[in-house]
Amino acid sequence: MEAEFHTVSEIAQHDSRPKATGIEDLAFGSLAGMMGKCVEYPFDTVKVRLQTSETQVFSGTLDCLKQTWQNEGSRGFYRGLTSPLVGAMAENAIAFYAYNRIQGIIRTATGTRPEDSLSLPQLFLSGGLSGTICAFVISPVELVKCKLQVENVQGYGGPANPAAVKFKGPLSVVSHLLRTQGLAGLYKGITPTVARETIGVGFWFGAYELVCRQLVRASQHSAKPLRSKADLGPAGIILAGGCAGISYNLASYPIDVVKSFIQTADVRSAGSSLAAAERPGIAGTIRIVYSRGGIPAFYRGLGITLLRAFPANAAMFMTYEYLSRLAAELHKK
């Protein structure tokens, strides 16, 4: 007779799948990030443009979609993809690698056996710390991405500002930043990026693990109860991965708005008399965003973000889980 588990903690102790090696975490996380970014990028372009543009430029998500298509065609939705694609591969490789290595450190510190899973608070902590590490890798990538996504918007509805710097691609942005601001220019907005990733990735991994465990628990009264997360089918992983993406964005979205606003300040104010040193910091940016519509201004573009979050993150976790399962099977042979 199959063992029957009644609590989430009991279920967590029965995942006997061999743990992925560090190299496998890096490889599988990288491929998962590539899959997710290809799915989400057009939505992300619309999100960033809604976050950073004046309210009179776009009346909403549909208007942003319409104007982007009319002004730039399909390529407009993928403007600046190269940099974040590489960044997503690096970010997810590091996220999964750090997440699993930090779990090992916590197990050692708490005396938890290697074959036993950690508690949900410990998994949230592991995810948060992995997010902190990721932030320092992706901050320059996010900066380049946001500048390219927003650059063309300044010409919508009228002639482009002749004083604005026109970028030819990611390398053009990097070259311009290093020439005008030095290495520090690549890390503009690092503080909100660290805050977003620490909170967001903690919820990302935590929500995924929670939904997986609840699905396993719910199966205990079925004809074929599941023993662990490793037994979940595609539908379960899609649900857990999608919920993880939604949790990430709900937890960190206002911080992301502030980050995007800071990172695109020079593009949006090109040609103005506002010097780089005078551009607002975090507190000033929060006041500016709030002046544009109060609390709702910090959630502008959230709808399109949640729309892309579910399929993109489902694709990421599906890729990682099934590659991990394939590797585990190969290890047994």
Short mmCIF file of C-alpha atoms in Angstrom, two decimals:
data_model
loop_
_atom_site.label_atom_id
_atom_site.label_comp_id
_atom_site.label_asym_id
_atom_site.label_seq_id
_atom_site.Cartn_x
_atom_site.Cartn_y
_atom_site.Cartn_z
CA MET A 1 0.00 0.00 0.00
CA GLU A 2 1.28 3.49 -0.86
CA ALA A 3 2.27 5.70 2.04
CA GLU A 4 -0.26 8.41 2.76
CA PHE A 5 0.94 11.91 3.69
CA HIS A 6 -1.30 14.36 5.46
CA THR A 7 0.78 17.51 5.80
CA VAL A 8 2.96 19.57 3.51
CA SER A 9 5.98 18.91 5.73
CA GLU A 10 5.47 15.14 5.53
CA ILE A 11 5.20 15.31 1.75
CA ALA A 12 8.40 17.36 1.56
CA GLN A 13 10.38 14.53 3.14
CA HIS A 14 9.71 12.01 0.36
CA ASP A 15 11.46 13.49 -2.69
CA SER A 16 14.01 10.78 -3.42
CA ARG A 17 15.07 12.18 -6.81
CA PRO A 18 18.85 12.64 -7.07
CA LYS A 19 19.79 16.30 -6.68
CA ALA A 20 21.08 18.09 -9.77
CA THR A 21 24.79 18.81 -9.87
CA GLY A 22 26.09 22.37 -10.03
CA ILE A 23 26.86 22.09 -13.74
CA GLU A 24 23.37 20.73 -14.41
CA ASP A 25 21.77 23.57 -12.45
CA LEU A 26 23.70 26.10 -14.53
CA ALA A 27 22.89 24.39 -17.84
CA PHE A 28 19.22 23.66 -17.15
CA GLY A 29 18.63 27.07 -15.59
CA SER A 30 20.19 28.73 -18.62
CA LEU A 31 17.93 26.88 -21.06
CA ALA A 32 14.90 27.56 -18.88
CA GLY A 33 15.70 31.27 -18.88
CA MET A 34 16.01 31.31 -22.67
CA MET A 35 12.62 29.65 -23.10
CA GLY A 36 10.90 31.98 -20.67
CA LYS A 37 12.41 35.15 -22.14
CA CYS A 38 11.36 34.27 -25.70
CA VAL A 39 7.77 33.85 -24.48
CA GLU A 40 7.61 36.97 -22.34
CA TYR A 41 9.64 39.60 -24.18
CA PRO A 42 6.92 41.24 -26.32
CA PHE A 43 4.81 41.64 -23.17
CA ASP A 44 7.82 43.03 -21.30
CA THR A 45 8.36 45.69 -23.96
CA VAL A 46 4.79 46.90 -23.54
CA LYS A 47 5.18 46.82 -19.73
CA VAL A 48 8.31 48.98 -19.70
CA ARG A 49 6.81 51.48 -22.12
CA LEU A 50 3.69 51.82 -20.00
CA GLN A 51 5.76 52.16 -16.83
CA THR A 52 8.00 54.93 -18.10
CA SER A 53 5.94 56.96 -20.59
CA GLU A 54 3.79 59.97 -19.87
CA THR A 55 0.12 59.10 -19.48
CA GLN A 56 -0.79 61.07 -22.63
CA VAL A 57 1.44 58.85 -24.79
CA PHE A 58 -0.55 55.65 -24.19
CA SER A 59 -4.10 55.41 -22.91
CA GLY A 60 -3.54 51.82 -21.81
CA THR A 61 -2.20 48.40 -22.76
CA LEU A 62 -4.16 48.02 -25.99
CA ASP A 63 -3.18 51.51 -27.13
CA CYS A 64 0.49 50.72 -26.45
CA LEU A 65 0.20 47.52 -28.48
CA LYS A 66 -1.48 49.41 -31.32
CA GLN A 67 1.03 52.28 -31.43
CA THR A 68 4.04 49.98 -31.20
CA TRP A 69 2.72 47.95 -34.13
CA GLN A 70 1.87 51.03 -36.21
CA ASN A 71 5.19 52.78 -35.57
CA GLU A 72 7.65 49.87 -35.51
CA GLY A 73 5.87 46.71 -36.63
CA SER A 74 6.54 43.34 -35.06
CA ARG A 75 10.23 44.15 -34.58
CA GLY A 76 9.25 46.86 -32.13
CA PHE A 77 8.11 44.25 -29.62
CA TYR A 78 11.50 42.54 -29.75
CA ARG A 79 13.67 45.66 -29.70
CA GLY A 80 16.65 45.05 -27.43
CA LEU A 81 16.02 41.29 -27.08
CA THR A 82 19.67 40.19 -27.41
CA SER A 83 20.84 41.67 -24.12
CA PRO A 84 17.99 40.36 -21.92
CA LEU A 85 18.07 36.96 -23.65
CA VAL A 86 21.69 36.52 -22.61
CA GLY A 87 20.84 38.05 -19.25
CA ALA A 88 17.90 35.70 -18.68
CA MET A 89 20.07 32.71 -19.42
CA ALA A 90 22.72 33.94 -16.97
CA GLU A 91 20.16 35.01 -14.36
CA ASN A 92 18.28 31.73 -14.29
CA ALA A 93 21.46 29.68 -14.37
CA ILE A 94 22.71 31.56 -11.31
CA ALA A 95 19.27 31.57 -9.66
CA PHE A 96 18.83 27.79 -9.76
CA TYR A 97 22.48 27.16 -8.93
CA ALA A 98 22.46 29.56 -5.95
CA TYR A 99 19.02 28.40 -4.79
CA ASN A 100 20.12 24.78 -4.51
CA ARG A 101 23.56 25.59 -3.07
CA ILE A 102 22.04 27.89 -0.42
CA GLN A 103 19.65 25.09 0.54
CA GLY A 104 22.73 22.93 1.16
CA ILE A 105 24.21 25.59 3.45
CA ILE A 106 20.94 25.83 5.39
CA ARG A 107 20.78 22.04 5.73
CA THR A 108 24.30 22.00 7.17
CA ALA A 109 23.50 24.86 9.56
CA THR A 110 20.25 23.27 10.78
CA GLY A 111 21.32 19.62 10.73
CA THR A 112 18.71 18.69 8.11
CA ARG A 113 19.43 15.46 6.24
CA PRO A 114 20.37 15.82 2.55
CA GLU A 115 17.43 13.65 1.46
CA ASP A 116 14.91 15.81 3.33
CA SER A 117 13.43 19.02 1.90
CA LEU A 118 13.52 22.28 3.81
CA SER A 119 10.55 24.08 5.30
CA LEU A 120 8.76 26.69 3.20
CA PRO A 121 10.23 29.65 5.16
CA GLN A 122 13.70 28.21 4.56
CA LEU A 123 12.93 27.87 0.85
CA PHE A 124 11.69 31.47 0.70
CA LEU A 125 14.98 32.52 2.34
CA SER A 126 17.00 30.44 -0.13
CA GLY A 127 15.16 32.04 -3.01
CA GLY A 128 15.58 35.56 -1.62
CA LEU A 129 19.33 35.17 -1.18
CA SER A 130 19.70 33.72 -4.66
CA GLY A 131 17.79 36.74 -5.96
CA THR A 132 20.22 39.09 -4.24
CA ILE A 133 23.11 37.39 -6.03
CA CYS A 134 21.29 37.51 -9.38
CA ALA A 135 20.63 41.25 -9.08
CA PHE A 136 24.30 42.11 -9.54
CA VAL A 137 24.40 40.05 -12.74
CA ILE A 138 21.21 41.31 -14.36
CA SER A 139 21.28 44.99 -13.37
CA PRO A 140 23.43 46.08 -16.36
CA VAL A 141 21.35 43.84 -18.65
CA GLU A 142 18.11 45.39 -17.39
CA LEU A 143 19.55 48.86 -17.87
CA VAL A 144 20.42 48.22 -21.52
CA LYS A 145 17.08 46.51 -22.15
CA CYS A 146 15.00 49.34 -20.70
CA LYS A 147 16.84 52.05 -22.63
CA LEU A 148 16.33 50.25 -25.95
CA GLN A 149 12.67 49.51 -25.19
CA VAL A 150 11.83 53.11 -24.35
CA GLU A 151 14.06 54.99 -26.81
CA ASN A 152 11.71 55.00 -29.81
CA VAL A 153 8.67 55.97 -27.74
CA GLN A 154 9.97 59.54 -27.46
CA GLY A 155 9.12 60.06 -31.15
CA TYR A 156 5.54 58.74 -30.99
CA GLY A 157 2.98 61.36 -31.93
CA GLY A 158 5.56 63.87 -33.16
CA PRO A 159 9.11 64.43 -34.39
CA ALA A 160 11.93 62.72 -32.50
CA ASN A 161 14.11 64.92 -30.28
CA PRO A 162 17.26 65.74 -32.31
CA ALA A 163 19.32 65.85 -29.10
CA ALA A 164 18.43 62.27 -28.20
CA VAL A 165 21.14 59.63 -28.52
CA LYS A 166 20.13 56.92 -30.99
CA PHE A 167 21.35 53.46 -30.09
CA LYS A 168 22.08 50.81 -32.72
CA GLY A 169 21.84 47.92 -30.27
CA PRO A 170 23.01 46.63 -26.88
CA LEU A 171 26.71 47.22 -27.57
CA SER A 172 25.95 50.78 -28.60
CA VAL A 173 24.24 51.40 -25.26
CA VAL A 174 27.12 49.87 -23.30
CA SER A 175 29.68 51.89 -25.25
CA HIS A 176 27.75 55.12 -24.66
CA LEU A 177 27.38 54.46 -20.92
CA LEU A 178 31.06 53.60 -20.43
CA ARG A 179 32.12 56.68 -22.39
CA THR A 180 29.82 59.13 -20.61
CA GLN A 181 29.38 57.67 -17.12
CA GLY A 182 32.07 55.05 -16.66
CA LEU A 183 31.53 51.59 -15.16
CA ALA A 184 29.14 53.01 -12.54
CA GLY A 185 26.77 53.94 -15.37
CA LEU A 186 26.08 50.26 -16.03
CA TYR A 187 24.78 49.87 -12.48
CA LYS A 188 22.32 52.73 -12.47
CA GLY A 189 19.30 51.50 -10.53
CA ILE A 190 21.18 48.70 -8.73
CA THR A 191 19.51 49.40 -5.36
CA PRO A 192 15.91 48.88 -6.53
CA THR A 193 17.10 45.94 -8.65
CA VAL A 194 18.52 44.23 -5.56
CA ALA A 195 15.31 44.93 -3.62
CA ARG A 196 13.13 43.63 -6.46
CA GLU A 197 15.12 40.44 -6.97
CA THR A 198 15.51 39.63 -3.27
CA ILE A 199 11.79 39.94 -2.61
CA GLY A 200 10.60 38.70 -6.00
CA VAL A 201 12.79 35.60 -6.32
CA GLY A 202 12.01 34.65 -2.73
CA PHE A 203 8.31 34.61 -3.64
CA TRP A 204 9.10 33.00 -7.02
CA PHE A 205 10.72 29.88 -5.61
CA GLY A 206 8.57 29.89 -2.47
CA ALA A 207 5.28 30.01 -4.37
CA TYR A 208 6.46 27.29 -6.75
CA GLU A 209 7.39 24.94 -3.91
CA LEU A 210 4.18 25.71 -2.02
CA VAL A 211 1.90 24.98 -4.99
CA CYS A 212 3.82 21.77 -5.80
CA ARG A 213 3.47 20.52 -2.24
CA GLN A 214 -0.21 21.40 -2.10
CA LEU A 215 -0.83 19.53 -5.36
CA VAL A 216 0.95 16.46 -3.98
CA ARG A 217 -1.04 16.72 -0.77
CA ALA A 218 -4.32 17.04 -2.70
CA SER A 219 -3.49 13.87 -4.62
CA GLN A 220 -3.38 11.73 -1.48
CA HIS A 221 -7.10 11.03 -1.72
CA SER A 222 -6.94 10.03 -5.40
CA ALA A 223 -6.54 6.55 -6.88
CA LYS A 224 -2.86 7.24 -7.64
CA PRO A 225 -1.41 9.47 -4.91
CA LEU A 226 1.83 11.28 -5.70
CA ARG A 227 4.85 10.88 -3.44
CA SER A 228 6.70 14.08 -4.27
CA LYS A 229 7.14 17.01 -6.66
CA ALA A 230 9.06 14.68 -8.97
CA ASP A 231 5.79 12.82 -9.70
CA LEU A 232 3.88 15.90 -10.87
CA GLY A 233 2.78 15.90 -14.50
CA PRO A 234 2.93 18.80 -16.98
CA ALA A 235 -0.35 20.34 -15.80
CA GLY A 236 0.88 20.53 -12.21
CA ILE A 237 4.21 22.07 -13.18
CA ILE A 238 2.50 24.59 -15.48
CA LEU A 239 0.16 25.62 -12.65
CA ALA A 240 2.97 25.90 -10.09
CA GLY A 241 5.28 27.73 -12.49
CA GLY A 242 2.56 30.15 -13.55
CA CYS A 243 1.66 30.90 -9.93
CA ALA A 244 5.35 31.48 -9.20
CA GLY A 245 5.54 34.10 -11.94
CA ILE A 246 2.42 35.87 -10.75
CA SER A 247 3.69 35.85 -7.15
CA TYR A 248 7.03 37.33 -8.23
CA ASN A 249 5.35 40.25 -9.99
CA LEU A 250 2.69 40.96 -7.39
CA ALA A 251 5.36 41.07 -4.68
CA SER A 252 7.87 43.26 -6.52
CA TYR A 253 6.03 45.29 -9.17
CA PRO A 254 6.08 48.76 -7.53
CA ILE A 255 9.84 48.38 -7.03
CA ASP A 256 10.19 47.42 -10.69
CA VAL A 257 8.38 50.60 -11.75
CA VAL A 258 10.84 52.71 -9.75
CA LYS A 259 13.79 50.76 -11.19
CA SER A 260 12.62 51.19 -14.80
CA PHE A 261 11.96 54.88 -14.24
CA ILE A 262 15.47 55.46 -12.87
CA GLN A 263 17.16 53.43 -15.60
CA THR A 264 15.42 55.31 -18.44
CA ALA A 265 15.65 58.82 -16.97
CA ASP A 266 18.35 59.96 -19.39
CA VAL A 267 16.51 58.59 -22.44
CA ARG A 268 13.25 60.25 -21.47
CA SER A 269 14.88 63.59 -20.61
CA ALA A 270 17.24 63.72 -23.61
CA GLY A 271 17.70 67.26 -24.75
CA SER A 272 16.43 68.78 -21.50
CA SER A 273 18.49 71.03 -19.27
CA LEU A 274 18.35 68.47 -16.46
CA ALA A 275 21.90 67.28 -15.81
CA ALA A 276 22.59 63.66 -14.99
CA ALA A 277 23.64 64.56 -11.45
CA GLU A 278 20.32 66.37 -10.92
CA ARG A 279 18.11 63.51 -12.00
CA PRO A 280 16.09 62.20 -9.05
CA GLY A 281 17.22 59.26 -6.95
CA ILE A 282 14.95 56.64 -5.40
CA ALA A 283 12.99 58.97 -3.09
CA GLY A 284 12.60 61.59 -5.81
CA THR A 285 11.51 58.97 -8.33
CA ILE A 286 8.88 57.63 -5.95
CA ARG A 287 7.48 61.16 -5.58
CA ILE A 288 7.44 61.68 -9.35
CA VAL A 289 5.69 58.35 -10.02
CA TYR A 290 3.15 59.10 -7.28
CA SER A 291 2.46 62.54 -8.79
CA ARG A 292 1.47 60.82 -12.04
CA GLY A 293 -1.55 59.10 -10.54
CA GLY A 294 -1.09 58.15 -6.91
CA ILE A 295 -0.76 54.50 -5.88
CA PRO A 296 -2.21 53.18 -9.20
CA ALA A 297 0.79 54.73 -10.99
CA PHE A 298 3.03 52.14 -9.31
CA TYR A 299 0.96 49.39 -10.94
CA ARG A 300 0.76 50.80 -14.45
CA GLY A 301 1.37 47.94 -16.87
CA LEU A 302 0.66 45.25 -14.26
CA GLY A 303 -2.08 43.67 -16.37
CA ILE A 304 0.19 42.91 -19.33
CA THR A 305 2.88 41.77 -16.89
CA LEU A 306 0.64 39.20 -15.21
CA LEU A 307 -0.60 38.09 -18.64
CA ARG A 308 2.95 37.20 -19.71
CA ALA A 309 4.08 35.99 -16.28
CA PHE A 310 2.01 32.82 -16.26
CA PRO A 311 3.07 31.25 -19.60
CA ALA A 312 6.67 32.51 -19.42
CA ASN A 313 7.33 31.10 -15.95
CA ALA A 314 5.41 27.92 -16.68
CA ALA A 315 7.77 27.43 -19.65
CA MET A 316 10.81 28.07 -17.46
CA PHE A 317 9.89 25.58 -14.73
CA MET A 318 8.73 22.99 -17.26
CA THR A 319 12.10 23.20 -19.00
CA TYR A 320 14.08 22.99 -15.76
CA GLU A 321 12.00 20.20 -14.18
CA TYR A 322 12.00 17.89 -17.18
CA LEU A 323 15.69 18.39 -17.89
CA SER A 324 16.37 17.62 -14.21
CA ARG A 325 14.24 14.48 -14.40
CA LEU A 326 16.05 13.36 -17.54
CA ALA A 327 19.40 13.86 -15.82
CA ALA A 328 18.19 11.96 -12.76
CA GLU A 329 17.19 9.00 -14.92
CA LEU A 330 20.56 9.04 -16.64
CA HIS A 331 22.32 9.10 -13.26
CA LYS A 332 20.50 5.92 -12.26
CA LYS A 333 21.79 3.99 -15.26
#
